[in-house]
Amino acid sequence: MYECPKCNSEYGYDDGVAYNCPECGHIWTDLCIEKEKEKQIVRDSVGNELQDGDDVSIIKDLKMGSTTLKRGMKAQKIQLIEEIDGHDLEARISGVGRVYLKSEFVKKL
Protein backbone atom coordinates (compact mmCIF):
# COMPACT_ATOMS: atom_id res chain seq x y z
CA MET A 1 0.00 0.00 0.00
CA TYR A 2 1.14 3.53 -0.82
CA GLU A 3 -0.02 6.81 0.71
CA CYS A 4 -1.79 9.13 -1.74
CA PRO A 5 -0.01 12.53 -1.87
CA LYS A 6 -3.33 14.30 -2.59
CA CYS A 7 -5.76 12.92 0.01
CA ASN A 8 -3.34 10.94 2.25
CA SER A 9 -5.36 7.76 1.82
CA GLU A 10 -3.43 4.66 2.83
CA TYR A 11 -5.05 2.56 0.10
CA GLY A 12 -2.94 3.67 -2.88
CA TYR A 13 -1.69 0.84 -5.07
CA ASP A 14 0.85 0.28 -7.87
CA ASP A 15 -0.59 -0.88 -11.21
CA GLY A 16 2.82 -1.38 -12.84
CA VAL A 17 2.86 2.02 -14.58
CA ALA A 18 1.83 4.47 -11.89
CA TYR A 19 0.34 4.63 -8.41
CA ASN A 20 -3.43 5.00 -8.06
CA CYS A 21 -5.72 6.12 -5.26
CA PRO A 22 -9.09 4.35 -5.17
CA GLU A 23 -10.58 7.00 -2.87
CA CYS A 24 -9.90 10.25 -4.78
CA GLY A 25 -8.83 8.90 -8.19
CA HIS A 26 -5.43 10.62 -8.10
CA ILE A 27 -2.68 9.02 -10.23
CA TRP A 28 0.98 9.75 -9.51
CA THR A 29 4.52 8.52 -10.17
CA ASP A 30 7.77 8.68 -8.22
CA LEU A 31 8.78 11.62 -10.42
CA CYS A 32 5.67 13.56 -9.33
CA ILE A 33 6.56 12.98 -5.68
CA GLU A 34 10.12 14.25 -6.20
CA LYS A 35 8.86 17.38 -8.00
CA GLU A 36 6.39 18.05 -5.18
CA LYS A 37 9.16 17.80 -2.57
CA GLU A 38 11.30 20.20 -4.60
CA LYS A 39 8.43 22.70 -4.85
CA GLN A 40 8.06 22.75 -1.05
CA ILE A 41 11.59 24.13 -0.52
CA VAL A 42 11.36 27.90 -0.06
CA ARG A 43 14.52 29.95 -0.54
CA ASP A 44 15.32 33.57 0.27
CA SER A 45 16.79 36.12 -2.13
CA VAL A 46 20.32 34.69 -1.87
CA GLY A 47 19.37 31.01 -1.97
CA ASN A 48 19.25 30.09 1.73
CA GLU A 49 16.56 27.56 2.59
CA LEU A 50 13.85 29.05 4.81
CA GLN A 51 12.00 27.14 7.51
CA ASP A 52 9.21 27.92 9.94
CA GLY A 53 10.44 30.06 12.86
CA ASP A 54 13.35 31.70 11.01
CA ASP A 55 13.97 35.44 11.30
CA VAL A 56 14.53 37.41 8.11
CA SER A 57 15.26 40.97 7.07
CA ILE A 58 13.61 42.82 4.20
CA ILE A 59 16.02 43.64 1.37
CA LYS A 60 13.89 46.21 -0.48
CA ASP A 61 11.42 48.95 0.45
CA LEU A 62 7.95 47.42 0.10
CA LYS A 63 4.81 49.54 -0.22
CA MET A 64 1.80 48.21 1.73
CA GLY A 65 -1.13 50.56 1.28
CA SER A 66 -0.24 53.71 3.23
CA THR A 67 2.65 51.97 5.03
CA THR A 68 6.12 51.27 3.66
CA LEU A 69 8.23 48.41 4.99
CA LYS A 70 11.76 49.78 4.89
CA ARG A 71 14.81 47.84 3.77
CA GLY A 72 16.52 46.24 6.76
CA MET A 73 13.35 45.79 8.84
CA LYS A 74 13.33 42.51 10.73
CA ALA A 75 10.49 40.02 10.28
CA GLN A 76 10.30 37.50 13.09
CA LYS A 77 9.18 33.91 13.28
CA ILE A 78 8.18 33.40 9.68
CA GLN A 79 5.74 30.69 8.67
CA LEU A 80 5.81 29.05 5.27
CA ILE A 81 2.33 29.13 3.79
CA GLU A 82 0.54 27.96 0.66
CA GLU A 83 1.12 30.63 -1.95
CA ILE A 84 -1.36 33.52 -1.77
CA ASP A 85 -1.00 35.95 -4.71
CA GLY A 86 2.70 35.09 -4.93
CA HIS A 87 3.31 35.53 -1.19
CA ASP A 88 4.76 32.41 0.40
CA LEU A 89 5.67 33.68 3.88
CA GLU A 90 3.76 35.06 6.83
CA ALA A 91 5.70 36.96 9.49
CA ARG A 92 5.38 39.40 12.37
CA ILE A 93 6.98 42.84 12.04
CA SER A 94 7.21 45.08 15.11
CA GLY A 95 4.95 48.11 14.78
CA VAL A 96 3.14 46.64 11.77
CA GLY A 97 1.79 43.24 12.84
CA ARG A 98 1.32 40.08 10.76
CA VAL A 99 2.10 40.45 7.06
CA TYR A 100 2.45 38.26 3.99
CA LEU A 101 5.82 38.45 2.23
CA LYS A 102 7.44 37.06 -0.88
CA SER A 103 10.59 35.04 -0.19
CA GLU A 104 12.41 36.86 -3.02
CA PHE A 105 12.35 40.09 -0.97
CA VAL A 106 13.82 38.72 2.28
CA LYS A 107 17.19 37.50 3.52
CA LYS A 108 17.64 34.96 6.30
CA LEU A 109 19.36 36.30 9.42
Coordinates of N, CA and C in Angstrom, one line a residue:
M1 N 0.8 -1.2 0.0 CA 0.0 0.0 0.0 C 0.9 1.3 0.0
Y2 N 0.4 2.3 -0.7 CA 1.1 3.5 -0.8 C 0.2 4.7 -0.4
E3 N 0.8 5.7 0.3 CA 0.0 6.8 0.7 C -0.2 7.8 -0.4
C4 N -1.4 8.2 -0.7 CA -1.8 9.1 -1.7 C -1.3 10.5 -1.3
P5 N -0.5 11.2 -2.2 CA 0.0 12.5 -1.9 C -1.1 13.6 -1.9
K6 N -2.2 13.3 -2.5 CA -3.3 14.3 -2.6 C -4.3 14.2 -1.4
C7 N -4.8 13.0 -1.1 CA -5.8 12.9 0.0 C -5.2 12.2 1.2
N8 N -4.0 11.7 1.2 CA -3.3 10.9 2.2 C -4.0 9.6 2.6
S9 N -4.7 9.1 1.6 CA -5.4 7.8 1.8 C -4.3 6.7 1.9
E10 N -4.4 5.7 2.7 CA -3.4 4.7 2.8 C -3.7 3.5 1.9
Y11 N -4.7 3.7 1.0 CA -5.0 2.6 0.1 C -4.5 2.7 -1.3
G12 N -3.5 3.6 -1.6 CA -2.9 3.7 -2.9 C -2.3 2.4 -3.3
Y13 N -2.3 2.1 -4.6 CA -1.7 0.8 -5.1 C -0.9 1.1 -6.4
D14 N 0.0 0.2 -6.7 CA 0.9 0.3 -7.9 C 0.2 -0.6 -8.9
D15 N 0.0 -0.1 -10.1 CA -0.6 -0.9 -11.2 C 0.5 -1.3 -12.2
G16 N 1.7 -1.0 -11.9 CA 2.8 -1.4 -12.8 C 3.3 -0.2 -13.7
V17 N 2.5 0.8 -13.8 CA 2.9 2.0 -14.6 C 2.9 3.2 -13.7
A18 N 1.9 3.3 -12.8 CA 1.8 4.5 -11.9 C 1.1 4.0 -10.6
Y19 N 1.1 4.9 -9.6 CA 0.3 4.6 -8.4 C -1.1 5.2 -8.5
N20 N -2.0 4.6 -8.0 CA -3.4 5.0 -8.1 C -4.1 5.1 -6.7
C21 N -5.0 6.0 -6.5 CA -5.7 6.1 -5.3 C -7.2 5.8 -5.5
P22 N -7.7 4.7 -4.9 CA -9.1 4.3 -5.2 C -10.1 5.3 -4.5
E23 N -9.7 6.1 -3.6 CA -10.6 7.0 -2.9 C -10.8 8.3 -3.6
C24 N -9.7 9.0 -4.1 CA -9.9 10.3 -4.8 C -9.6 10.2 -6.3
G25 N -9.1 9.1 -6.8 CA -8.8 8.9 -8.2 C -7.5 9.5 -8.7
H26 N -6.7 10.0 -7.7 CA -5.4 10.6 -8.1 C -4.5 9.6 -8.6
I27 N -3.7 9.9 -9.7 CA -2.7 9.0 -10.2 C -1.4 9.8 -10.2
W28 N -0.3 9.1 -9.6 CA 1.0 9.7 -9.5 C 2.1 8.8 -9.8
T29 N 3.3 9.3 -10.0 CA 4.5 8.5 -10.2 C 5.6 9.0 -9.2
D30 N 6.7 8.3 -9.1 CA 7.8 8.7 -8.2 C 8.3 10.1 -8.6
L31 N 8.3 10.3 -9.9 CA 8.8 11.6 -10.4 C 7.9 12.8 -9.9
C32 N 6.6 12.6 -9.8 CA 5.7 13.6 -9.3 C 6.0 13.9 -7.9
I33 N 6.3 12.8 -7.1 CA 6.6 13.0 -5.7 C 7.8 13.8 -5.5
E34 N 8.9 13.5 -6.3 CA 10.1 14.3 -6.2 C 9.9 15.7 -6.6
K35 N 9.1 16.0 -7.6 CA 8.9 17.4 -8.0 C 8.1 18.1 -6.9
E36 N 7.2 17.4 -6.3 CA 6.4 18.0 -5.2 C 7.3 18.4 -4.0
K37 N 8.2 17.5 -3.7 CA 9.2 17.8 -2.6 C 10.0 19.0 -2.9
E38 N 10.5 19.1 -4.2 CA 11.3 20.2 -4.6 C 10.5 21.5 -4.5
K39 N 9.2 21.5 -4.9 CA 8.4 22.7 -4.8 C 8.3 23.2 -3.4
Q40 N 8.3 22.3 -2.4 CA 8.1 22.7 -1.1 C 9.3 23.5 -0.4
I41 N 10.4 23.4 -1.0 CA 11.6 24.1 -0.5 C 11.5 25.6 -0.9
V42 N 11.5 26.5 0.1 CA 11.4 27.9 -0.1 C 12.7 28.5 0.2
R43 N 13.2 29.3 -0.7 CA 14.5 29.9 -0.5 C 14.4 31.5 -0.5
D44 N 15.3 32.1 0.2 CA 15.3 33.6 0.3 C 16.0 34.1 -1.0
S45 N 16.2 35.4 -1.0 CA 16.8 36.1 -2.1 C 18.2 35.7 -2.5
V46 N 19.0 35.1 -1.6 CA 20.3 34.7 -1.9 C 20.5 33.2 -1.9
G47 N 19.3 32.5 -1.8 CA 19.4 31.0 -2.0 C 19.4 30.2 -0.7
N48 N 19.3 30.8 0.5 CA 19.2 30.1 1.7 C 17.9 29.5 1.9
E49 N 17.8 28.2 2.4 CA 16.6 27.6 2.6 C 15.9 28.1 3.8
L50 N 14.6 28.5 3.7 CA 13.8 29.0 4.8 C 13.0 28.0 5.4
Q51 N 12.8 28.1 6.8 CA 12.0 27.1 7.5 C 11.1 27.9 8.5
D52 N 10.1 27.3 9.0 CA 9.2 27.9 9.9 C 10.0 28.3 11.2
G53 N 9.8 29.6 11.7 CA 10.4 30.1 12.9 C 11.7 30.9 12.6
D54 N 12.2 30.9 11.3 CA 13.4 31.7 11.0 C 13.0 33.2 11.1
D55 N 14.1 34.0 11.4 CA 14.0 35.4 11.3 C 14.6 35.9 10.0
V56 N 14.0 36.9 9.4 CA 14.5 37.4 8.1 C 14.5 38.9 8.2
S57 N 15.3 39.5 7.2 CA 15.3 41.0 7.1 C 14.8 41.3 5.7
I58 N 14.1 42.4 5.5 CA 13.6 42.8 4.2 C 14.7 43.5 3.4
I59 N 14.9 43.1 2.2 CA 16.0 43.6 1.4 C 15.6 44.8 0.4
K60 N 14.4 45.2 0.4 CA 13.9 46.2 -0.5 C 12.7 46.9 0.2
D61 N 12.6 48.2 0.0 CA 11.4 49.0 0.5 C 10.2 48.4 -0.2
L62 N 9.2 48.0 0.6 CA 8.0 47.4 0.1 C 6.8 48.3 0.5
K63 N 6.0 48.7 -0.5 CA 4.8 49.5 -0.2 C 3.6 48.6 0.1
M64 N 3.0 48.9 1.3 CA 1.8 48.2 1.7 C 0.7 49.2 2.0
G65 N -0.1 49.6 1.1 CA -1.1 50.6 1.3 C -0.5 51.9 1.6
S66 N -0.8 52.4 2.8 CA -0.2 53.7 3.2 C 1.1 53.5 4.0
T67 N 1.4 52.3 4.3 CA 2.7 52.0 5.0 C 3.7 51.5 4.1
T68 N 5.0 51.8 4.4 CA 6.1 51.3 3.7 C 7.0 50.5 4.6
L69 N 7.3 49.2 4.2 CA 8.2 48.4 5.0 C 9.6 48.8 4.5
K70 N 10.4 49.3 5.3 CA 11.8 49.8 4.9 C 12.8 48.6 4.8
R71 N 13.7 48.8 3.9 CA 14.8 47.8 3.8 C 15.5 47.7 5.1
G72 N 15.8 46.5 5.5 CA 16.5 46.2 6.8 C 15.6 45.9 7.9
M73 N 14.3 46.1 7.8 CA 13.4 45.8 8.8 C 13.4 44.3 9.1
K74 N 13.3 43.9 10.3 CA 13.3 42.5 10.7 C 11.9 41.9 10.8
A75 N 11.7 40.8 10.2 CA 10.5 40.0 10.3 C 10.8 38.8 11.1
Q76 N 10.0 38.6 12.1 CA 10.3 37.5 13.1 C 9.4 36.3 12.9
K77 N 9.9 35.2 13.2 CA 9.2 33.9 13.3 C 8.3 33.7 12.1
I78 N 8.9 33.6 10.9 CA 8.2 33.4 9.7 C 7.5 32.0 9.7
Q79 N 6.4 32.0 8.9 CA 5.7 30.7 8.7 C 5.6 30.5 7.2
L80 N 6.0 29.4 6.7 CA 5.8 29.0 5.3 C 4.3 28.7 5.1
I81 N 3.7 29.3 4.0 CA 2.3 29.1 3.8 C 2.1 28.7 2.3
E82 N 0.9 28.2 2.1 CA 0.5 28.0 0.7 C 0.5 29.3 0.0
E83 N 1.0 29.4 -1.2 CA 1.1 30.6 -1.9 C -0.2 31.4 -2.1
I84 N -0.2 32.6 -1.7 CA -1.4 33.5 -1.8 C -0.9 34.7 -2.6
D85 N -1.4 34.8 -3.8 CA -1.0 36.0 -4.7 C 0.5 36.1 -4.8
G86 N 1.3 35.0 -4.8 CA 2.7 35.1 -4.9 C 3.4 35.2 -3.6
H87 N 2.7 35.4 -2.5 CA 3.3 35.5 -1.2 C 3.4 34.1 -0.6
D88 N 4.6 33.7 -0.1 CA 4.8 32.4 0.4 C 5.2 32.4 1.8
L89 N 5.3 33.6 2.5 CA 5.7 33.7 3.9 C 4.7 34.5 4.6
E90 N 4.5 34.2 5.9 CA 3.8 35.1 6.8 C 4.7 35.3 8.0
A91 N 4.8 36.6 8.4 CA 5.7 37.0 9.5 C 5.1 38.1 10.3
R92 N 5.8 38.3 11.5 CA 5.4 39.4 12.4 C 6.5 40.5 12.3
I93 N 6.0 41.7 12.1 CA 7.0 42.8 12.0 C 6.6 43.8 13.1
S94 N 7.5 44.2 14.0 CA 7.2 45.1 15.1 C 6.7 46.4 14.6
G95 N 5.6 46.9 15.2 CA 5.0 48.1 14.8 C 4.0 48.0 13.6
V96 N 4.0 46.8 12.9 CA 3.1 46.6 11.8 C 2.2 45.5 12.0
G97 N 2.6 44.4 12.6 CA 1.8 43.2 12.8 C 2.1 42.1 11.9
R98 N 1.1 41.2 11.6 CA 1.3 40.1 10.8 C 1.2 40.5 9.3
V99 N 2.1 40.1 8.5 CA 2.1 40.4 7.1 C 2.5 39.2 6.2
Y100 N 2.0 39.3 5.0 CA 2.4 38.3 4.0 C 3.6 38.8 3.2
L101 N 4.6 38.0 3.0 CA 5.8 38.5 2.2 C 6.2 37.5 1.1
K102 N 6.9 37.9 0.1 CA 7.4 37.1 -0.9 C 8.9 36.7 -0.5
S103 N 9.3 35.5 -0.6 CA 10.6 35.0 -0.2 C 11.7 35.7 -1.0
E104 N 11.4 36.2 -2.2 CA 12.4 36.9 -3.0 C 12.8 38.2 -2.5
F105 N 12.1 38.8 -1.5 CA 12.4 40.1 -1.0 C 12.9 40.0 0.5
V106 N 13.3 38.8 0.9 CA 13.8 38.7 2.3 C 15.2 38.0 2.3
K107 N 15.9 38.2 3.3 CA 17.2 37.5 3.5 C 17.2 36.9 4.9
K108 N 17.6 35.6 5.0 CA 17.6 35.0 6.3 C 18.7 35.6 7.2
L109 N 18.4 35.8 8.5 CA 19.4 36.3 9.4 C 20.2 35.2 10.1

